[in-house]
């Protein structure tokens, strides 16, 4: 109990330190593990389980009747079942197995004591948050407990995870680069989920991509397109894109690069009003419309803290936001400034997080995890990613406008305006690429002129 309390206290402390800024380059912190709001997974991590699935099997005396019964259940379903898990987390672990029809599957098995322990862990978390409130009255983190009570039961229901997987696969079926493993419903329960087994390297593993001739920039673009579509167009967002849940591979059939999206237990469903306001806000941020940055930040609950809110969303300084996040590249100086200033704004950050809509909390977490991947790939805050976001915002806002008007003329006008703005973005992107190619050609010409003829 004491060890579990200590573990929970450490994660509560991390929640208090959640700055909303991406702490890239900090040698003491793994960027993929430190985010603005580690809401869902932070709570899950507090569920410290004494005995997992494998331990429970191994704790049964070898050769005993109980051991043979457990083993026979596995043998009835599988030709082979690897005892050593492929991956293990606080809620479950995944084993590789082969069905009797020869299909290789991934078996996600919930740890046996999670269900019984989860309510105790949430209660313990609530006590610790209240204790922190007494010590530091300026910090408001009861929202963390509220989110835990809402999200943890959903993550514990593996049938819900399977439904989410099928929904996002259907929703994004037009992306030929996305692979969502098939669910074997006939062999799945609330605590056991059987999926198609798909191999690949983690999305932040540059060495794996180089060995398999996978273009890092292409993967980064695909990831941005996928999440922009989820957030801005569909309002159904996979909220745990840490590298262990996002794999990359060469498709066996086509040889093209694919993204494999795993672990669909935690999704955020955005209301239409929130999604539209968020679209307007990002459009304003991308095109440096500061009047609307203020307007839509305040509509999303930021109040007078809208500059801090904009910095948290973009992981950029306020100066960069004012100059244009798509125009000014991220520098080491800016990263250092953000790290140094983050601690100074903890009370304001705490206040802000307690006032924004609950939907924003998991969006913050998702943004931070995606930035960690971009930083690992060296593609952070590229102009291309912002343009893809803008395309999705334009489509989402136009679709909403068409839906609320009955005038054929007005709908036609909206469609023409949408087409014009999308073509304008295409042209802008083409200009940026031409500039990039021209710069490369200039560098090559300069090197040829500087190098001696003997070379």
Coordinates of C-alpha atoms in Angstrom, one line a residue:
X1 CA 0.0 0.0 0.0
X2 CA 2.8 2.4 0.9
X3 CA 4.6 1.7 -2.4
X4 CA 1.4 2.3 -4.3
X5 CA 0.8 5.6 -2.5
X6 CA 4.4 6.6 -3.3
X7 CA 3.9 5.8 -6.9
X8 CA 0.6 7.8 -7.0
X9 CA 2.2 10.7 -5.2
X10 CA 4.9 10.9 -7.9
X11 CA 2.4 11.0 -10.7
X12 CA 0.3 13.7 -8.8
X13 CA 3.5 15.7 -8.6
X14 CA 4.0 15.3 -12.3
X15 CA 0.4 16.6 -12.8
X16 CA 1.3 19.6 -10.8
X17 CA 4.3 20.2 -13.0
X18 CA 2.3 19.9 -16.2
X19 CA 3.2 23.1 -18.0
X20 CA 1.6 22.6 -21.4
X21 CA 5.0 23.4 -22.9
X22 CA 6.9 20.7 -24.6
X23 CA 10.1 20.2 -22.7
X24 CA 12.2 19.1 -25.6
X25 CA 15.9 18.6 -24.9
X26 CA 15.7 18.2 -21.1
X27 CA 18.2 15.5 -20.4
X28 CA 16.4 14.6 -17.2
X29 CA 13.0 14.0 -18.8
X30 CA 11.8 11.8 -21.7
X31 CA 9.7 14.2 -23.8
X32 CA 7.3 11.4 -24.7
X33 CA 6.6 10.8 -21.0
X34 CA 6.1 14.4 -19.8
X35 CA 3.1 16.2 -21.2
X36 CA 0.7 19.0 -20.5
X37 CA -2.0 16.9 -19.1
X38 CA -1.2 13.2 -18.5
X39 CA -4.8 12.6 -17.6
X40 CA -6.0 9.2 -18.6
X41 CA -2.7 7.4 -18.6
X42 CA -1.5 9.1 -15.4
X43 CA -4.4 7.5 -13.6
X44 CA -3.9 4.2 -15.2
X45 CA -0.2 4.2 -14.2
X46 CA -1.2 4.6 -10.5
X47 CA -3.0 1.2 -10.7
X48 CA 0.1 -0.7 -9.4
X49 CA -0.7 -4.4 -9.8
X50 CA 1.1 -6.9 -7.6
X51 CA 0.5 -9.9 -9.8
X52 CA -0.1 -9.8 -13.5
X53 CA -1.5 -12.5 -15.8
X54 CA 1.7 -14.3 -16.3
X55 CA 2.6 -14.2 -12.6
X56 CA -0.7 -15.5 -11.6
X57 CA -0.1 -18.5 -13.9
X58 CA 3.4 -19.1 -12.6
X59 CA 2.3 -18.7 -9.0
X60 CA 0.2 -21.8 -9.3
X61 CA 2.2 -24.9 -8.4
X62 CA 3.5 -26.7 -11.5
X63 CA 1.6 -29.9 -12.3
X64 CA -1.3 -29.1 -9.9
X65 CA -4.9 -29.4 -10.9
X66 CA -5.3 -25.6 -11.0
X67 CA -2.2 -25.3 -13.2
X68 CA -3.5 -27.9 -15.7
X69 CA -6.9 -26.3 -15.8
X70 CA -5.4 -22.9 -16.7
X71 CA -3.1 -24.4 -19.2
X72 CA -5.9 -26.4 -20.9
X73 CA -7.9 -23.3 -21.4
X74 CA -5.1 -21.7 -23.4
X75 CA -4.4 -24.9 -25.3
X76 CA -8.1 -25.2 -26.3
X77 CA -7.9 -21.8 -28.0
X78 CA -4.4 -21.6 -29.4
X79 CA -1.9 -23.9 -31.1
X80 CA 0.9 -21.9 -29.4
X81 CA 0.9 -19.1 -26.8
X82 CA 4.0 -17.2 -25.9
X83 CA 4.3 -16.8 -22.1
X84 CA 6.7 -13.9 -22.4
X85 CA 4.6 -10.8 -23.2
X86 CA 5.4 -8.6 -26.1
X87 CA 4.6 -5.6 -24.0
X88 CA 3.2 -4.9 -20.5
X89 CA 1.6 -1.8 -19.0
X90 CA -0.3 -1.0 -15.9
X91 CA -3.6 -2.3 -17.2
X92 CA -2.8 -5.2 -19.4
X93 CA -0.1 -7.1 -21.3
X94 CA 0.0 -8.4 -24.8
X95 CA 1.0 -12.0 -25.8
X96 CA 1.7 -13.4 -29.3
X97 CA -0.3 -16.6 -30.1
X98 CA -1.4 -18.7 -33.0
X99 CA -5.0 -19.9 -33.5
X100 CA -5.9 -23.3 -34.7
X101 CA -6.6 -22.0 -38.2
X102 CA -3.0 -20.7 -38.4
X103 CA -3.7 -17.0 -37.9
X104 CA -1.1 -15.2 -35.7
X105 CA -2.9 -13.0 -33.2
X106 CA -2.0 -10.5 -30.4
X107 CA -3.8 -11.4 -27.2
X108 CA -4.3 -8.4 -24.8
X109 CA -5.0 -9.7 -21.3
X110 CA -6.1 -7.5 -18.5
X111 CA -4.2 -7.9 -15.2
X112 CA -6.4 -9.8 -12.8
X113 CA -6.5 -7.3 -10.0
X114 CA -7.1 -4.1 -12.0
X115 CA -10.9 -4.1 -11.8
X116 CA -10.9 -4.5 -8.0
X117 CA -8.1 -2.1 -7.4
X118 CA -9.1 0.7 -9.7
X119 CA -11.7 2.3 -7.4
X120 CA -9.2 2.2 -4.5
X121 CA -6.6 3.9 -6.6
X122 CA -8.9 6.7 -7.7
X123 CA -9.9 7.2 -4.0
X124 CA -6.2 7.4 -3.0
X125 CA -5.6 9.8 -5.9
X126 CA -8.5 12.0 -4.7
X127 CA -7.0 12.1 -1.1
X128 CA -3.6 13.0 -2.4
X129 CA -5.0 15.8 -4.7
X130 CA -7.0 17.2 -1.7
X131 CA -3.8 17.1 0.4
X132 CA -1.9 19.0 -2.3
X133 CA -4.7 21.5 -2.4
X134 CA -4.3 22.1 1.4
X135 CA -0.5 22.6 1.0
X136 CA -0.8 24.7 -2.2
X137 CA -4.2 26.5 -2.4
X138 CA -3.3 28.1 -5.7
X139 CA -3.3 24.7 -7.4
X140 CA -6.6 23.3 -8.7
X141 CA -6.3 19.6 -9.8
X142 CA -9.6 18.1 -8.7
X143 CA -10.4 17.9 -12.5
X144 CA -7.7 15.2 -12.7
X145 CA -9.8 13.0 -10.4
X146 CA -13.0 13.7 -12.3
X147 CA -11.3 12.7 -15.6
X148 CA -10.0 9.6 -14.0
X149 CA -13.4 8.5 -12.8
X150 CA -14.8 9.0 -16.3
X151 CA -11.9 7.5 -18.4
X152 CA -10.6 4.6 -16.4
X153 CA -13.8 2.5 -16.7
X154 CA -13.7 2.9 -20.4
X155 CA -10.1 1.8 -20.7
X156 CA -10.9 -1.3 -18.6
X157 CA -13.6 -2.4 -21.0
X158 CA -11.7 -4.1 -23.9
X159 CA -15.0 -4.5 -25.9
X160 CA -15.2 -0.7 -25.9
X161 CA -11.6 -0.6 -27.2
X162 CA -12.5 -3.0 -30.0
X163 CA -15.5 -0.8 -31.0
X164 CA -13.2 2.3 -31.0
X165 CA -10.7 0.5 -33.3
X166 CA -13.4 -0.5 -35.8
X167 CA -14.9 3.0 -35.7
X168 CA -11.6 4.8 -36.4
X169 CA -10.7 2.3 -39.1
X170 CA -13.9 3.0 -40.9
X171 CA -13.7 6.7 -40.3
X172 CA -10.2 6.9 -41.8
X173 CA -10.5 4.2 -44.5
X174 CA -9.5 6.7 -47.2
X175 CA -6.0 6.9 -45.8
X176 CA -4.2 4.0 -47.4
X177 CA -1.2 4.5 -45.2
X178 CA -3.2 3.6 -42.0
X179 CA -3.4 0.1 -40.6
X180 CA -5.8 -0.7 -37.7
X181 CA -5.5 -4.4 -36.6
X182 CA -8.6 -6.5 -37.1
X183 CA -10.6 -7.5 -34.0
X184 CA -11.5 -11.2 -33.4
X185 CA -14.9 -10.6 -31.7
X186 CA -15.8 -14.2 -31.2
X187 CA -12.7 -14.6 -28.9
X188 CA -12.8 -11.3 -27.1
X189 CA -14.4 -10.3 -23.8
X190 CA -14.3 -7.2 -21.6
X191 CA -10.9 -8.4 -20.2
X192 CA -9.4 -10.2 -23.1
X193 CA -9.0 -8.7 -26.6
X194 CA -7.8 -10.7 -29.6
X195 CA -6.4 -8.7 -32.5
X196 CA -4.6 -9.3 -35.8
X197 CA -0.9 -9.5 -35.1
X198 CA 1.0 -6.7 -36.9
X199 CA 4.8 -6.1 -36.6
X200 CA 6.6 -2.9 -37.0
X201 CA 9.0 -0.4 -35.4
X202 CA 8.1 2.3 -33.1
X203 CA 7.3 5.6 -34.8
X204 CA 10.1 7.4 -33.0
X205 CA 12.7 4.8 -34.1
X206 CA 14.7 6.6 -36.8
X207 CA 17.2 3.7 -37.0
X208 CA 14.4 1.3 -37.8
X209 CA 13.1 3.6 -40.5
X210 CA 16.5 4.0 -42.1
X211 CA 17.1 0.3 -42.1
X212 CA 13.8 -0.3 -43.8
X213 CA 14.1 2.7 -46.1
X214 CA 11.0 4.4 -44.7
X215 CA 10.9 8.2 -45.2
X216 CA 10.8 10.0 -41.9
X217 CA 9.2 13.1 -43.3
X218 CA 6.5 11.0 -45.1
X219 CA 5.6 9.3 -41.8
X220 CA 5.5 12.7 -40.0
X221 CA 3.2 14.1 -42.7
X222 CA 0.9 11.0 -42.5
X223 CA 0.7 11.2 -38.7
X224 CA -0.2 14.9 -39.0
X225 CA -2.9 14.2 -41.6
X226 CA -4.4 11.4 -39.5
X227 CA -4.7 13.4 -36.3
X228 CA -5.9 16.6 -38.0
X229 CA -8.7 14.5 -39.6
X230 CA -9.6 13.0 -36.2
X231 CA -9.6 16.3 -34.3
X232 CA -10.9 18.9 -36.8
X233 CA -13.1 16.9 -39.1
X234 CA -14.5 13.9 -37.1
X235 CA -14.2 15.0 -33.5
X236 CA -13.2 11.5 -32.5
X237 CA -9.6 11.5 -31.2
X238 CA -7.2 8.7 -30.3
X239 CA -5.7 10.1 -27.1
X240 CA -2.7 7.9 -26.4
X241 CA -0.3 8.2 -29.4
X242 CA 2.8 7.4 -27.5
X243 CA 5.5 5.6 -29.5
X244 CA 4.5 2.1 -28.2
X245 CA 1.0 2.6 -29.7
X246 CA 2.1 3.9 -33.1
X247 CA 4.2 1.6 -35.2
X248 CA 5.5 2.0 -38.7
X249 CA 6.3 -0.7 -41.3
X250 CA 6.5 -1.4 -45.0
X251 CA 3.2 -2.9 -46.1
X252 CA 3.8 -6.6 -47.2
X253 CA 1.5 -6.3 -50.2
X254 CA 2.5 -2.9 -51.6
X255 CA 5.8 -2.0 -50.1
X256 CA 4.5 1.4 -49.1
X257 CA 5.1 2.9 -45.7
X258 CA 2.2 2.3 -43.2
X259 CA 1.3 3.6 -39.8
X260 CA -0.1 1.0 -37.4
X261 CA -2.4 2.4 -34.7
X262 CA -2.7 0.4 -31.6
X263 CA -4.4 0.7 -28.1
X264 CA -7.8 2.2 -28.8
X265 CA -9.0 2.3 -25.2
X266 CA -8.9 6.1 -24.7
X267 CA -10.7 8.3 -27.2
X268 CA -12.1 11.9 -26.8
X269 CA -15.4 12.7 -28.4
X270 CA -15.6 16.4 -29.2
X271 CA -18.8 18.3 -29.2
X272 CA -19.6 20.1 -32.4
X273 CA -19.3 23.5 -30.8
X274 CA -15.9 22.7 -29.3
X275 CA -14.6 21.2 -32.5
X276 CA -15.7 24.3 -34.5
X277 CA -14.2 26.8 -32.0
X278 CA -11.0 24.7 -32.0
X279 CA -10.9 24.8 -35.8
X280 CA -11.3 28.6 -35.8
X281 CA -8.6 28.9 -33.1
X282 CA -6.0 26.9 -35.1
X283 CA -6.8 28.7 -38.3
X284 CA -6.2 32.0 -36.4
X285 CA -2.9 30.7 -35.0
X286 CA -1.7 29.4 -38.4
X287 CA -2.5 32.6 -40.2
X288 CA -1.5 35.0 -37.3
X289 CA -5.0 36.5 -36.8
X290 CA -4.4 37.6 -33.3
X291 CA -7.8 39.2 -32.8
X292 CA -9.4 35.8 -33.4
X293 CA -6.7 34.0 -31.4
X294 CA -8.0 36.0 -28.4
X295 CA -11.7 35.5 -29.3
X296 CA -11.6 31.7 -29.8
X297 CA -9.2 31.1 -26.9
X298 CA -11.7 32.9 -24.6
X299 CA -14.6 30.9 -26.1
X300 CA -12.6 27.8 -25.1
X301 CA -12.4 29.0 -21.5
X302 CA -9.0 30.7 -21.4
X303 CA -10.3 34.1 -20.3
X304 CA -7.5 36.6 -19.8
X305 CA -4.9 33.8 -19.9
X306 CA -5.4 33.4 -23.7
X307 CA -1.7 34.2 -24.4
X308 CA -0.7 31.3 -22.1
X309 CA -3.3 29.1 -23.6
X310 CA -2.0 29.8 -27.2
X311 CA 1.6 29.0 -26.0
X312 CA 0.4 25.7 -24.4
X313 CA -1.4 24.6 -27.5
X314 CA 1.5 25.4 -29.9
X315 CA 4.4 24.7 -27.6
X316 CA 5.8 28.0 -28.8
X317 CA 6.7 31.3 -27.1
X318 CA 4.2 34.2 -27.3
X319 CA 6.6 36.1 -29.5
X320 CA 6.6 33.2 -32.0
X321 CA 2.8 33.0 -31.9
X322 CA 2.7 36.8 -32.7
X323 CA 5.2 36.4 -35.6
X324 CA 3.5 33.3 -37.0
X325 CA 4.2 29.7 -35.9
X326 CA 4.3 28.6 -39.5
X327 CA 6.9 31.3 -40.4
X328 CA 9.4 31.1 -37.6
X329 CA 11.2 27.8 -37.0
X330 CA 11.7 26.4 -33.5
X331 CA 15.2 27.3 -32.1
X332 CA 17.2 26.0 -29.2
X333 CA 16.9 29.5 -27.6
X334 CA 13.2 29.3 -27.7
X335 CA 13.1 25.9 -26.3
X336 CA 15.3 27.0 -23.4
X337 CA 13.1 30.0 -22.8
X338 CA 10.0 27.8 -22.6
X339 CA 11.7 25.4 -20.2
X340 CA 12.9 28.2 -18.0
X341 CA 9.6 30.0 -17.9
X342 CA 7.3 27.0 -17.4
X343 CA 7.8 26.7 -13.7
X344 CA 7.1 30.4 -13.2
X345 CA 3.6 30.0 -14.6
X346 CA 2.5 26.9 -12.7
X347 CA -0.3 28.7 -10.7
X348 CA -1.7 30.3 -13.9
X349 CA -1.5 26.9 -15.7
X350 CA -3.3 25.2 -12.9
X351 CA -6.0 27.9 -13.1
X352 CA -6.3 27.6 -16.8
X353 CA -6.6 23.8 -16.8
X354 CA -9.4 24.0 -14.2
X355 CA -11.4 26.3 -16.4
X356 CA -11.0 24.9 -20.0
X357 CA -13.6 22.4 -21.2
X358 CA -12.9 18.8 -20.1
X359 CA -12.5 17.8 -23.7
X360 CA -9.4 20.1 -23.9
X361 CA -7.5 18.0 -21.3
X362 CA -7.0 15.0 -23.4
X363 CA -6.3 17.2 -26.5
X364 CA -3.4 18.7 -24.5
X365 CA -2.1 15.3 -23.8
X366 CA -2.4 14.2 -27.4
X367 CA -0.7 17.3 -28.7
X368 CA 2.3 16.7 -26.3
X369 CA 2.7 13.1 -27.3
X370 CA 2.6 14.1 -31.0
X371 CA 5.2 16.8 -30.4
X372 CA 7.4 14.2 -28.7
X373 CA 7.3 12.0 -31.9
X374 CA 8.0 15.0 -34.1
X375 CA 11.0 16.0 -32.0
X376 CA 12.3 12.4 -32.2
X377 CA 11.9 12.4 -36.0
X378 CA 13.4 15.9 -36.4
X379 CA 10.2 17.2 -38.1
X380 CA 8.8 19.3 -35.3
X381 CA 6.5 22.2 -36.3
X382 CA 7.1 21.9 -40.1
X383 CA 5.2 24.2 -42.4
X384 CA 3.7 21.2 -44.1
X385 CA 2.0 20.0 -40.9
X386 CA 0.4 23.4 -40.3
X387 CA -0.9 23.5 -43.9
X388 CA -2.5 20.0 -43.5
X389 CA -4.1 21.2 -40.3
X390 CA -5.4 24.3 -42.1
X391 CA -6.9 22.1 -44.9
X392 CA -8.8 20.0 -42.3
X393 CA -10.1 23.2 -40.6
X394 CA -11.3 24.6 -43.9
X395 CA -13.1 21.4 -44.8
X396 CA -14.7 21.1 -41.3
X397 CA -16.0 24.7 -41.2
X398 CA -17.3 24.6 -44.8
X399 CA -19.2 21.3 -44.1
X400 CA -20.8 22.9 -41.0
X401 CA -21.8 26.0 -42.9
X402 CA -23.4 23.8 -45.7
X403 CA -25.3 21.8 -43.1
X404 CA -26.9 24.8 -41.5
X405 CA -28.0 26.6 -44.7
X406 CA -31.0 25.7 -46.9
X407 CA -30.1 27.9 -49.8
X408 CA -28.7 26.1 -52.8
X409 CA -26.9 29.3 -53.9
X410 CA -25.3 29.7 -50.5
X411 CA -24.2 26.0 -50.4
X412 CA -22.6 26.5 -53.8
X413 CA -20.9 29.6 -52.7
X414 CA -19.5 27.8 -49.6
X415 CA -18.2 25.0 -51.8
X416 CA -16.5 27.4 -54.2
X417 CA -15.0 29.3 -51.3
X418 CA -13.7 26.0 -49.8
X419 CA -12.2 24.9 -53.2
X420 CA -10.5 28.3 -53.6
X421 CA -8.9 28.3 -50.2
X422 CA -7.8 24.7 -50.6
X423 CA -6.2 25.5 -53.9
X424 CA -4.6 28.5 -52.4
X425 CA -3.0 26.3 -49.7
X426 CA -1.8 23.9 -52.4
X427 CA -0.2 26.8 -54.2
X428 CA 1.4 28.1 -51.0
X429 CA 2.8 24.7 -50.3
X430 CA 4.2 24.4 -53.9
X431 CA 5.9 27.8 -53.5
X432 CA 7.5 26.6 -50.2
X433 CA 8.8 23.4 -51.9
X434 CA 10.2 25.4 -54.8
X435 CA 12.0 27.7 -52.4
X436 CA 13.4 24.7 -50.6
X437 CA 14.6 23.1 -53.9
X438 CA 16.1 26.4 -55.0
X439 CA 17.9 26.7 -51.7
X440 CA 19.3 23.2 -52.1
X441 CA 20.4 24.0 -55.7
X442 CA 22.1 27.2 -54.5
X443 CA 24.0 25.3 -51.8
X444 CA 25.1 22.6 -54.3
X445 CA 26.3 25.3 -56.8
X446 CA 28.2 27.1 -54.0
X447 CA 29.9 23.9 -52.9
X448 CA 30.9 23.1 -56.5
X449 CA 32.4 26.6 -56.9
X450 CA 34.3 26.4 -53.6
X451 CA 35.7 22.8 -54.0
X452 CA 39.0 22.5 -55.9
X453 CA 38.7 21.1 -59.5
X454 CA 40.7 18.0 -58.4
X455 CA 37.7 16.9 -56.4

